Coordinates of N, CA and C in Angstrom, one line a residue:
X25 N -3.6 44.2 212.4 CA -3.7 43.1 211.5 C -5.4 43.1 210.6
X26 N -5.6 42.8 209.6 CA -6.7 42.8 209.1 C -7.6 41.6 209.2
X27 N -8.7 41.7 209.3 CA -9.9 40.7 209.8 C -9.6 39.8 208.5
X28 N -9.5 40.0 207.2 CA -9.5 39.2 206.1 C -8.5 38.1 206.1
X29 N -6.9 38.8 206.7 CA -5.9 37.7 207.0 C -6.3 37.1 208.1
X30 N -6.8 37.2 209.1 CA -6.8 36.6 210.4 C -8.2 35.5 210.0
X31 N -9.0 35.7 209.2 CA -10.1 35.1 208.7 C -9.3 33.8 207.7
X32 N -8.6 33.9 206.9 CA -7.7 33.3 206.2 C -7.2 31.9 207.0
X33 N -6.5 32.7 207.8 CA -5.7 31.7 208.8 C -6.5 30.8 209.7
X34 N -7.5 31.6 210.1 CA -8.7 30.5 210.9 C -9.0 29.6 209.9
X35 N -9.4 29.8 208.6 CA -9.8 29.0 207.8 C -9.0 27.7 207.7
X36 N -7.8 27.9 207.8 CA -6.5 27.3 207.2 C -6.7 26.3 208.3
X37 N -6.7 26.9 209.9 CA -6.7 26.3 211.1 C -7.6 25.5 211.2
X38 N -8.6 25.7 211.0 CA -10.0 24.8 211.2 C -9.9 23.7 210.2
X39 N -9.3 23.9 208.7 CA -9.2 22.7 208.3 C -8.1 22.1 208.1
X40 N -7.8 21.0 208.6 CA -6.8 20.3 208.5 C -6.0 20.0 207.1

């Protein structure tokens, strides 16, 4: 998996 994708998902999960 690309870090970019994970970063986007993490951002969404962090922000409700």
